N, CA, C and O atoms as a GROMACS GRO file, in nm:
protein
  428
    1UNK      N    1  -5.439   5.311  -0.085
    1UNK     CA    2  -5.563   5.277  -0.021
    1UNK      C    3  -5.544   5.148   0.057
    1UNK      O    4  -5.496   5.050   0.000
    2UNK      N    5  -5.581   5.145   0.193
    2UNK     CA    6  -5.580   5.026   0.274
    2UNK      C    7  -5.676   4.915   0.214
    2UNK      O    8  -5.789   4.957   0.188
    3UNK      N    9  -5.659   4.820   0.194
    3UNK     CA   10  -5.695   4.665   0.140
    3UNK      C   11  -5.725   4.592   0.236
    3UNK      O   12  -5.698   4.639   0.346
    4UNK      N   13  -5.771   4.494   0.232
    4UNK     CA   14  -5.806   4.402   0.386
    4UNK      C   15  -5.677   4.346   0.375
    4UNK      O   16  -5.602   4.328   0.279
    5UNK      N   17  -5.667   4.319   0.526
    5UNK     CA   18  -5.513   4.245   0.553
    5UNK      C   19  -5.522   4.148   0.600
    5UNK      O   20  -5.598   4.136   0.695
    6UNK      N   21  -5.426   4.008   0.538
    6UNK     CA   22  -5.423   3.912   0.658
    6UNK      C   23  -5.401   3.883   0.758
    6UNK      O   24  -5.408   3.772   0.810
    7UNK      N   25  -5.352   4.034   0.825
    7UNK     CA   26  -5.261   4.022   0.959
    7UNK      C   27  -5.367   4.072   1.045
    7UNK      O   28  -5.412   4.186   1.033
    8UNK      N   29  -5.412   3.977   1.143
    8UNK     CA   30  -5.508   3.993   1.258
    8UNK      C   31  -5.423   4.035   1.379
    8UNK      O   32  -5.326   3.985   1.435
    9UNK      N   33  -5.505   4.157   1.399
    9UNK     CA   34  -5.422   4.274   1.509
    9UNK      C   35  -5.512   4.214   1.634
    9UNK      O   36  -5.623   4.171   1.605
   10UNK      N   37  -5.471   4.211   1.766
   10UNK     CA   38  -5.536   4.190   1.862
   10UNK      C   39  -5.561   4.333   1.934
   10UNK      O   40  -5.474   4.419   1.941
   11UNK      N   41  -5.677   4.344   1.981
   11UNK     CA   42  -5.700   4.493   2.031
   11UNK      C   43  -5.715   4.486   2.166
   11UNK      O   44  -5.828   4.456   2.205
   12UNK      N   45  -5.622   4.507   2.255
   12UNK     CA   46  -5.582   4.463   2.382
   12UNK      C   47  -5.530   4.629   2.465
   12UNK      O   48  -5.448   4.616   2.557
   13UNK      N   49  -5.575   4.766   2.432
   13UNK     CA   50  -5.532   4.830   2.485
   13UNK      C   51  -5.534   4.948   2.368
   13UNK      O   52  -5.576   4.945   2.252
   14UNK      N   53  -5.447   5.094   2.479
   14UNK     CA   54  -5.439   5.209   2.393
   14UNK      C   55  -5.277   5.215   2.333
   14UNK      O   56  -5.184   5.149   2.379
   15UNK      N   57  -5.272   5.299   2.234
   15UNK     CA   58  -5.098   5.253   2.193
   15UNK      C   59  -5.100   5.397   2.153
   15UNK      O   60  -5.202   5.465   2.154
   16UNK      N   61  -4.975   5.443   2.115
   16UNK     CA   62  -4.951   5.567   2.067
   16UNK      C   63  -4.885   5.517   1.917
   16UNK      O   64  -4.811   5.420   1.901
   17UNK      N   65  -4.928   5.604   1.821
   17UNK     CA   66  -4.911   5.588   1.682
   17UNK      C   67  -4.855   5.744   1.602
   17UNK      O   68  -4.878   5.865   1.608
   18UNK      N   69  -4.775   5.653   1.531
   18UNK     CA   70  -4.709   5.738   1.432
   18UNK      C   71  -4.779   5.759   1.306
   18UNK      O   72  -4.884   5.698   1.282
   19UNK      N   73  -4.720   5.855   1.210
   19UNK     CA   74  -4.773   5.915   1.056
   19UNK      C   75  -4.661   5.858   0.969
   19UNK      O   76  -4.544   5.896   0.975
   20UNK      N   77  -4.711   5.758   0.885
   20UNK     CA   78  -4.636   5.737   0.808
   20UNK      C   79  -4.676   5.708   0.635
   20UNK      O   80  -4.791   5.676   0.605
   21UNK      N   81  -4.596   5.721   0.556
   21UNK     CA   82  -4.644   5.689   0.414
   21UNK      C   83  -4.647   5.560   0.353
   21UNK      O   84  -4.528   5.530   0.367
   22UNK      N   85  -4.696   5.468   0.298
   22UNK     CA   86  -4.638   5.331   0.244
   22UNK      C   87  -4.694   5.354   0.066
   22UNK      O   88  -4.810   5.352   0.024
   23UNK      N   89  -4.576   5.374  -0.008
   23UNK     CA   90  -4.639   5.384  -0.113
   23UNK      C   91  -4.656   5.514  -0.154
   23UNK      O   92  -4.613   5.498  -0.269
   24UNK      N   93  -4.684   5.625  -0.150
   24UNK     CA   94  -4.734   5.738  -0.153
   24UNK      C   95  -4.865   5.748  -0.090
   24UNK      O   96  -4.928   5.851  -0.118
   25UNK      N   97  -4.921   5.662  -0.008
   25UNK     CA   98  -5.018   5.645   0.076
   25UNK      C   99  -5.006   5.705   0.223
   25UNK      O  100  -4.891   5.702   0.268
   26UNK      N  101  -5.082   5.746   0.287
   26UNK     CA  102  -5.070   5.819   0.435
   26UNK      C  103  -5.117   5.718   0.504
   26UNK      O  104  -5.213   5.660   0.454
   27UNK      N  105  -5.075   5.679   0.608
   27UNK     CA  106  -5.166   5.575   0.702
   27UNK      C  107  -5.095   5.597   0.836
   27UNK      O  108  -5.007   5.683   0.835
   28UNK      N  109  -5.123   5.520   0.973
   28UNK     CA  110  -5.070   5.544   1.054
   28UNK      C  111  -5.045   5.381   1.116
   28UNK      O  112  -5.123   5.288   1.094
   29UNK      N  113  -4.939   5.372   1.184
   29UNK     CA  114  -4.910   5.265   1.293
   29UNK      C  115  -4.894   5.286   1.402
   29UNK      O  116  -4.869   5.398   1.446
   30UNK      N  117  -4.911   5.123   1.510
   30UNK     CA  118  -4.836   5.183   1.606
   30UNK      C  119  -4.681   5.211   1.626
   30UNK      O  120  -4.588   5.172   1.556
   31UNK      N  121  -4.680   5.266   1.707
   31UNK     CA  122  -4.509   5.324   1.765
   31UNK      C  123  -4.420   5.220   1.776
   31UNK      O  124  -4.304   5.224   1.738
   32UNK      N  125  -4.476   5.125   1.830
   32UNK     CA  126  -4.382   4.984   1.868
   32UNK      C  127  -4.426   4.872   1.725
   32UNK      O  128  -4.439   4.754   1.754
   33UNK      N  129  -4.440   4.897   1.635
   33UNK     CA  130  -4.417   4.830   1.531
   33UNK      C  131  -4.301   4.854   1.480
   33UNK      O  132  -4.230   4.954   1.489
   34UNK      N  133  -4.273   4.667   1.374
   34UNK     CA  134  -4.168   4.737   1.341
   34UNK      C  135  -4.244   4.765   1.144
   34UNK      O  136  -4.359   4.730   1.118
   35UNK      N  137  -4.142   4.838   1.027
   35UNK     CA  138  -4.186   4.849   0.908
   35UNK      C  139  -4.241   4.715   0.861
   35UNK      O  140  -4.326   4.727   0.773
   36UNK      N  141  -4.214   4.596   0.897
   36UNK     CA  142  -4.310   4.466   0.846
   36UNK      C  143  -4.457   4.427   0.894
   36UNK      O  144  -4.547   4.375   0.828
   37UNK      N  145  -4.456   4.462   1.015
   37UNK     CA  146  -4.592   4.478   1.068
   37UNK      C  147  -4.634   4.583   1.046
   37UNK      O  148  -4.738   4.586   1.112
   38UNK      N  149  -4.621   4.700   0.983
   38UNK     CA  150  -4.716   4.783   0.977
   38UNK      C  151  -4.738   4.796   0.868
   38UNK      O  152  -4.817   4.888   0.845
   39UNK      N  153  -4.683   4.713   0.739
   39UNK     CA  154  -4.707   4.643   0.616
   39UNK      C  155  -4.783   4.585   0.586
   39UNK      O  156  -4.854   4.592   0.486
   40UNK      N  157  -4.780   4.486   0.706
   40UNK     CA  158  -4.911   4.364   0.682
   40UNK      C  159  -5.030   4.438   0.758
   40UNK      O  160  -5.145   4.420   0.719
   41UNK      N  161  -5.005   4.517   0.860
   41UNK     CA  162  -5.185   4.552   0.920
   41UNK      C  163  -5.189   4.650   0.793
   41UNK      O  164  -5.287   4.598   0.739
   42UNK      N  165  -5.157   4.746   0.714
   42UNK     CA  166  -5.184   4.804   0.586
   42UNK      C  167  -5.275   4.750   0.450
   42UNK      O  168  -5.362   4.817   0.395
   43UNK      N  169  -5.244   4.650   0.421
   43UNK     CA  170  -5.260   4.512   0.324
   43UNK      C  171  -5.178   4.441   0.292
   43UNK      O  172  -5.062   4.452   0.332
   44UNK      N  173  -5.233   4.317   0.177
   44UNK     CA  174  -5.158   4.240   0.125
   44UNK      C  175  -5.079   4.238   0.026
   44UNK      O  176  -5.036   4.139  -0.034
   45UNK      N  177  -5.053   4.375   0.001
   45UNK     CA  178  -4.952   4.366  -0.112
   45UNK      C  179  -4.838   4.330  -0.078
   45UNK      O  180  -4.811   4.338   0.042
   46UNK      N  181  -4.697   4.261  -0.210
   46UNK     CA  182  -4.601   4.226  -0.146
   46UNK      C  183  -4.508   4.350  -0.106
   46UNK      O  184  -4.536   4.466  -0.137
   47UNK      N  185  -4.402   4.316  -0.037
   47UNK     CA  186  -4.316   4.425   0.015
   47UNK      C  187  -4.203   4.420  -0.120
   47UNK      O  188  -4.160   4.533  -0.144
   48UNK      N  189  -4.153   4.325  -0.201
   48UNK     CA  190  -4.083   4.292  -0.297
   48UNK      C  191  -4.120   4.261  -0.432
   48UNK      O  192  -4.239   4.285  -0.452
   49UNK      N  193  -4.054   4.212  -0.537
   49UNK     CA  194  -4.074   4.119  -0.623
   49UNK      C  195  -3.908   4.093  -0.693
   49UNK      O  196  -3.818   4.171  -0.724
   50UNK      N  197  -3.921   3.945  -0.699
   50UNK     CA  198  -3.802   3.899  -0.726
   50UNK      C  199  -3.704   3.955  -0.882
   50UNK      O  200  -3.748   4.034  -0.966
   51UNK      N  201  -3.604   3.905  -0.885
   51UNK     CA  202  -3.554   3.992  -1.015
   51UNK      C  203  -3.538   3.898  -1.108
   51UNK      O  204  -3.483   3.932  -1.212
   52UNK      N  205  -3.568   3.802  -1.098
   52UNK     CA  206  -3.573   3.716  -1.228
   52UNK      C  207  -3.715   3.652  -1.294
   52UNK      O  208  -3.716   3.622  -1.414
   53UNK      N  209  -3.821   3.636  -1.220
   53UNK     CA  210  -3.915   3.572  -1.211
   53UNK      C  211  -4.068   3.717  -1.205
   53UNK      O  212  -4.164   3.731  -1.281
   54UNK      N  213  -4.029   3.789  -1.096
   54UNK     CA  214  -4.089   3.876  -1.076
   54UNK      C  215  -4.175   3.820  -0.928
   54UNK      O  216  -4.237   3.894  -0.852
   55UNK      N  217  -4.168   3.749  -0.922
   55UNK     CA  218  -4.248   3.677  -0.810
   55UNK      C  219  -4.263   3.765  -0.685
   55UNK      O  220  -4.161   3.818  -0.642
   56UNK      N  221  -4.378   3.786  -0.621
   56UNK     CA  222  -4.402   3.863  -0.491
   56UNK      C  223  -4.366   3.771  -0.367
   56UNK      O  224  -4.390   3.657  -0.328
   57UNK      N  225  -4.295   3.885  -0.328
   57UNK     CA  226  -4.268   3.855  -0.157
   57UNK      C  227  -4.300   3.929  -0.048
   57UNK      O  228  -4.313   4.051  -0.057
   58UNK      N  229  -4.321   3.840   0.104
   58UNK     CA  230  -4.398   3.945   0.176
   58UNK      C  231  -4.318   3.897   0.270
   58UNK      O  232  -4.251   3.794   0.256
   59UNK      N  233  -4.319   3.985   0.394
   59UNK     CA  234  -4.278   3.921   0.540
   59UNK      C  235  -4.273   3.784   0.586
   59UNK      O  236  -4.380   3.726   0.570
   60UNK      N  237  -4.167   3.704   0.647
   60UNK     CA  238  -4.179   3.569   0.651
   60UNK      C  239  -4.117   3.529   0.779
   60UNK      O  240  -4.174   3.486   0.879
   61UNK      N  241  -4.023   3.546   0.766
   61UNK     CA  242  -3.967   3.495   0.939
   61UNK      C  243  -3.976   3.594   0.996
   61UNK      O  244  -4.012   3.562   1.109
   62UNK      N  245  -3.960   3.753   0.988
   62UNK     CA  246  -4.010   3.828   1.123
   62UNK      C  247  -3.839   3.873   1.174
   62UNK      O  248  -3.814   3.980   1.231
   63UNK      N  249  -3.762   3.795   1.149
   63UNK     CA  250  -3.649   3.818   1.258
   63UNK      C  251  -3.545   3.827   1.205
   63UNK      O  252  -3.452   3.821   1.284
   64UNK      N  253  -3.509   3.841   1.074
   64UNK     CA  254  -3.406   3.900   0.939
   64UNK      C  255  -3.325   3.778   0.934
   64UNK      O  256  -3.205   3.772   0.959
   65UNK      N  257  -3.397   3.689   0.903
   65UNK     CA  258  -3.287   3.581   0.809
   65UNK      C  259  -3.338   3.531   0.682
   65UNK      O  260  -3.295   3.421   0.649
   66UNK      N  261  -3.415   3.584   0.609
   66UNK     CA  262  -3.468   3.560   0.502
   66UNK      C  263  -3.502   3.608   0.377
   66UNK      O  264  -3.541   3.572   0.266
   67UNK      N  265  -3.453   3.766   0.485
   67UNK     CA  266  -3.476   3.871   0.352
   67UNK      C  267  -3.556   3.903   0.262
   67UNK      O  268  -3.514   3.979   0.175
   68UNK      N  269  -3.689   3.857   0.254
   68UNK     CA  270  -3.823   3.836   0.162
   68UNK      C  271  -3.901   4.002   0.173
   68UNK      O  272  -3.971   4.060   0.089
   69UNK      N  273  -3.851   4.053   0.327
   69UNK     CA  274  -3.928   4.183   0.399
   69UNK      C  275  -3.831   4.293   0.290
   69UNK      O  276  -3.851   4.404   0.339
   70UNK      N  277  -3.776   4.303   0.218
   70UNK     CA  278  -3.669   4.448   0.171
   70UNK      C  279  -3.780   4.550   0.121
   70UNK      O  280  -3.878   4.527   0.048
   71UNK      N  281  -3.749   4.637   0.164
   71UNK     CA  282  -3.827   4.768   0.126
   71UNK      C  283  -3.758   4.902   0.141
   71UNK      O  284  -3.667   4.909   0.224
   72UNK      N  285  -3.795   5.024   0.059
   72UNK     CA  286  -3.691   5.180   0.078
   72UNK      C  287  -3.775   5.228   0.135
   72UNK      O  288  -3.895   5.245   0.110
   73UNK      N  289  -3.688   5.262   0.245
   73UNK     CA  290  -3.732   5.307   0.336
   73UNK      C  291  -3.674   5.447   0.363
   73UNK      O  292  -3.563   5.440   0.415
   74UNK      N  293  -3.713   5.559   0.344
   74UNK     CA  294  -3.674   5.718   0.313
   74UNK      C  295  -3.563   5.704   0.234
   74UNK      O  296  -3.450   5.724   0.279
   75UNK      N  297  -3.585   5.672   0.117
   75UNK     CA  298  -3.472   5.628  -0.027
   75UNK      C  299  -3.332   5.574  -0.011
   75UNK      O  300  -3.225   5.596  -0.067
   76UNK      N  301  -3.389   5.465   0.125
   76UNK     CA  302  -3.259   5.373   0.117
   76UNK      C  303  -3.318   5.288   0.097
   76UNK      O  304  -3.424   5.272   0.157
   77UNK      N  305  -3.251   5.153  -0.043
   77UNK     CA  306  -3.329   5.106  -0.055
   77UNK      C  307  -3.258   4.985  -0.005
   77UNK      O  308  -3.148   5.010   0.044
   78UNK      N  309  -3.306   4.822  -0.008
   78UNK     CA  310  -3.256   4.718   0.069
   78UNK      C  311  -3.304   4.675   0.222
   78UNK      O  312  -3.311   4.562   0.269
   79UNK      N  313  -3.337   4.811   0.288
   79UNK     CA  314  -3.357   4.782   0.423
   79UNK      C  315  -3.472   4.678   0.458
   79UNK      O  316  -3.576   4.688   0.393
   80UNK      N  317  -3.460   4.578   0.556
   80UNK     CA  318  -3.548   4.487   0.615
   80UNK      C  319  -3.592   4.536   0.741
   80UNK      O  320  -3.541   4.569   0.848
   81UNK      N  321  -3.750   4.525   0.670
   81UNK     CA  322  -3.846   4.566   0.706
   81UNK      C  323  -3.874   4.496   0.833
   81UNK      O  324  -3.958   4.559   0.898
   82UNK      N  325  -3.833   4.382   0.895
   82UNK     CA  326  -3.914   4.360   1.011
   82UNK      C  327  -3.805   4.340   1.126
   82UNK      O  328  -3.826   4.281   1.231
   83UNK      N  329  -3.666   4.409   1.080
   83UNK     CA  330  -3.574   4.457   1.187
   83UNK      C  331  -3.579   4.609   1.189
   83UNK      O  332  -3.489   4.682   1.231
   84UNK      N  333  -3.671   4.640   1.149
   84UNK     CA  334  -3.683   4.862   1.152
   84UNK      C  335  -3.812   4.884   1.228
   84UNK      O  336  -3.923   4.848   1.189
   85UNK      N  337  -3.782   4.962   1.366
   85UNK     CA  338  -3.928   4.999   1.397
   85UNK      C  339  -4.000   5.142   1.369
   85UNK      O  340  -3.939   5.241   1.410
   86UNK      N  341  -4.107   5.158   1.312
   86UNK     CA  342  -4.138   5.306   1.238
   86UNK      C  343  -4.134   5.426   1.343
   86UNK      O  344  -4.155   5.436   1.464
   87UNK      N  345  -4.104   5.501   1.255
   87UNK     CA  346  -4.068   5.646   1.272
   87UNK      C  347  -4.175   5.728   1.220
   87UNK      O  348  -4.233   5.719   1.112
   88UNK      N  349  -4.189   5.801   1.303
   88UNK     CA  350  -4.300   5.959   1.231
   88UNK      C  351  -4.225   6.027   1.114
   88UNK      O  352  -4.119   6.090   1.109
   89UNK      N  353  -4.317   5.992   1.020
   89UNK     CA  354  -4.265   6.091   0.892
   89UNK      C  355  -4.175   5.985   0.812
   89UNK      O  356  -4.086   6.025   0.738
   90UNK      N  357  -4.203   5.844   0.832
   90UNK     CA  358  -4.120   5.772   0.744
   90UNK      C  359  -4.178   5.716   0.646
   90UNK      O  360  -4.292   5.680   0.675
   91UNK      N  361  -4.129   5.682   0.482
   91UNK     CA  362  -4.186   5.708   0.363
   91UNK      C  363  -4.115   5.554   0.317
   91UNK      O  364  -3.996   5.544   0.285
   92UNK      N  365  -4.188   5.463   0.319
   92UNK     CA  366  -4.139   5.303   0.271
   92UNK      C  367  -4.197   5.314   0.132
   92UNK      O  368  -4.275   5.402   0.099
   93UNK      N  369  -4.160   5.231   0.063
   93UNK     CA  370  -4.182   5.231  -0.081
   93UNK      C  371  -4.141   5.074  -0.126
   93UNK      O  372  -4.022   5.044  -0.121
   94UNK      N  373  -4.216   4.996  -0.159
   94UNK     CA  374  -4.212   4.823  -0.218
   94UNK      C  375  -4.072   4.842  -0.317
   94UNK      O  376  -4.045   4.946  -0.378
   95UNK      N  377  -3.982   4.703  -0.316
   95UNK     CA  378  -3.882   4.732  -0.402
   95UNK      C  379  -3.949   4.608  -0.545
   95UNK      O  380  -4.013   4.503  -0.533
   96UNK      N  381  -3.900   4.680  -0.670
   96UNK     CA  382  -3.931   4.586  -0.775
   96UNK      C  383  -3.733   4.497  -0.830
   96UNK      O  384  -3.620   4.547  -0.828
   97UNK      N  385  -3.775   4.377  -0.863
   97UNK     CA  386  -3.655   4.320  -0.938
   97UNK      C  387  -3.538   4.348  -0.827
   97UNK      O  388  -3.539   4.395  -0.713
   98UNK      N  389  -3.448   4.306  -0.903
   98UNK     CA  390  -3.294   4.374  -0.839
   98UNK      C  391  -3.255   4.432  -0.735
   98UNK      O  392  -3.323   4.528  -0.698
   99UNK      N  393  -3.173   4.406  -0.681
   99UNK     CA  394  -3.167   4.494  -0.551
   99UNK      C  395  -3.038   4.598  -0.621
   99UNK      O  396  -2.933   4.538  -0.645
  100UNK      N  397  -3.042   4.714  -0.647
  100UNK     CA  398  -2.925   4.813  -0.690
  100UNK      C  399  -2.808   4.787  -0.573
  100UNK      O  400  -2.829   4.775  -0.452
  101UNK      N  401  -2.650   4.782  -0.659
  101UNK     CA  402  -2.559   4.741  -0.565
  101UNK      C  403  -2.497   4.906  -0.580
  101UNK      O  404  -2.506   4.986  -0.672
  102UNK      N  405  -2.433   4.914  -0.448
  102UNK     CA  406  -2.388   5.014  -0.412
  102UNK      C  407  -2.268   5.064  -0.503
  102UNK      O  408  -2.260   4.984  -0.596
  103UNK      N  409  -2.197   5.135  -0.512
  103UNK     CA  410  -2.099   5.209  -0.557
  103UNK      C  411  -1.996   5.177  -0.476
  103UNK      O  412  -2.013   5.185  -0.354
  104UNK      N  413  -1.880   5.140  -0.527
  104UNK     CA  414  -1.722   5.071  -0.449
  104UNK      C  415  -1.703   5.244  -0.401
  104UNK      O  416  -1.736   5.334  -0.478
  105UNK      N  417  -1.647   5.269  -0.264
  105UNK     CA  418  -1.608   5.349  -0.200
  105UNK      C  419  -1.423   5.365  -0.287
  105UNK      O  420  -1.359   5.263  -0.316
  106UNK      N  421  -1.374   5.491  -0.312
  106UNK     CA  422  -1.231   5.469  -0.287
  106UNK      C  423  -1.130   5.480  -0.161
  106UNK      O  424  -1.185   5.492  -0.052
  107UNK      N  425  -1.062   5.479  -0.162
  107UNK     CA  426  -0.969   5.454  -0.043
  107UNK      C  427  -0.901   5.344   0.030
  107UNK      O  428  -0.831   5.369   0.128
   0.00000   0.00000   0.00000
C-alpha cells in the first residue's frame, strides 16, 4: 500500500509509465526513473536494513557511492537502486541484514 512520501514530485508535464511491483505491491512509475526514485515517490519505507544493528536505510546520494539504496531487484539481490532505471514488469523487494555473498566460480 502506497504511504505518503517524502519525495515531492514536480508535475511539469505528461510522462509515460511503467508496471511495476515493490514489495509484492503493484504500483506504477515513470519510465525515466531510476529504482530509487520510484521508491521514494512510493513511500517511506527503507530500501535496506543494516546487518548488525538492523538500522533502516533509504536513498542518499542518488549517484552510487554510498550504497544505502541496495535492493532485489527480479531476485538479484545487492543491486543499487538509484543507478537502475525501471523496467515494465520489474519486481524490487527491500533487502534485510547481510548482503548474501556470492558463490566462488571454479576455473
Amino acid at each position: 500500500m502506497m504511504t505518503d512520501s517524502r519525495f515531492f514530485r514536480r508535475e511539469n508535464g505528461t510522462y509515460d509509465t511503467v508496471c511495476l511491483q515493490i514489495d509484492g505491491v503493484q504500483t506504477h512509475a515513470r519510465a525515466t526513473d531510476t529504482v530509487a526514485a520510484a521508491l521514494l515517490a512510493f513511500g517511506p519505507a527503507p530500501t535496506r536494513t543494516t546487518g548488525i544493528s538492523q538500522s533502516p536505510r533509504t536513498p542518499f546520494c542518488m549517484m552510487g557511492a554510498c550504497f544505502d539504496c541496495l535492493v532485489t531487484i527480479d531476485g538479484r539481490p545487492n543491486q543499487q537502486a538509484c543507478m537502475i532505471t525501471v523496467q515494465d514488469g520489474m519486481c524490487i523487494t527491500h533487502q534485510a541484514g547481510f548482503r548474501p555473498l556470492e558463490e566462488p566460480h571454479d576455473g
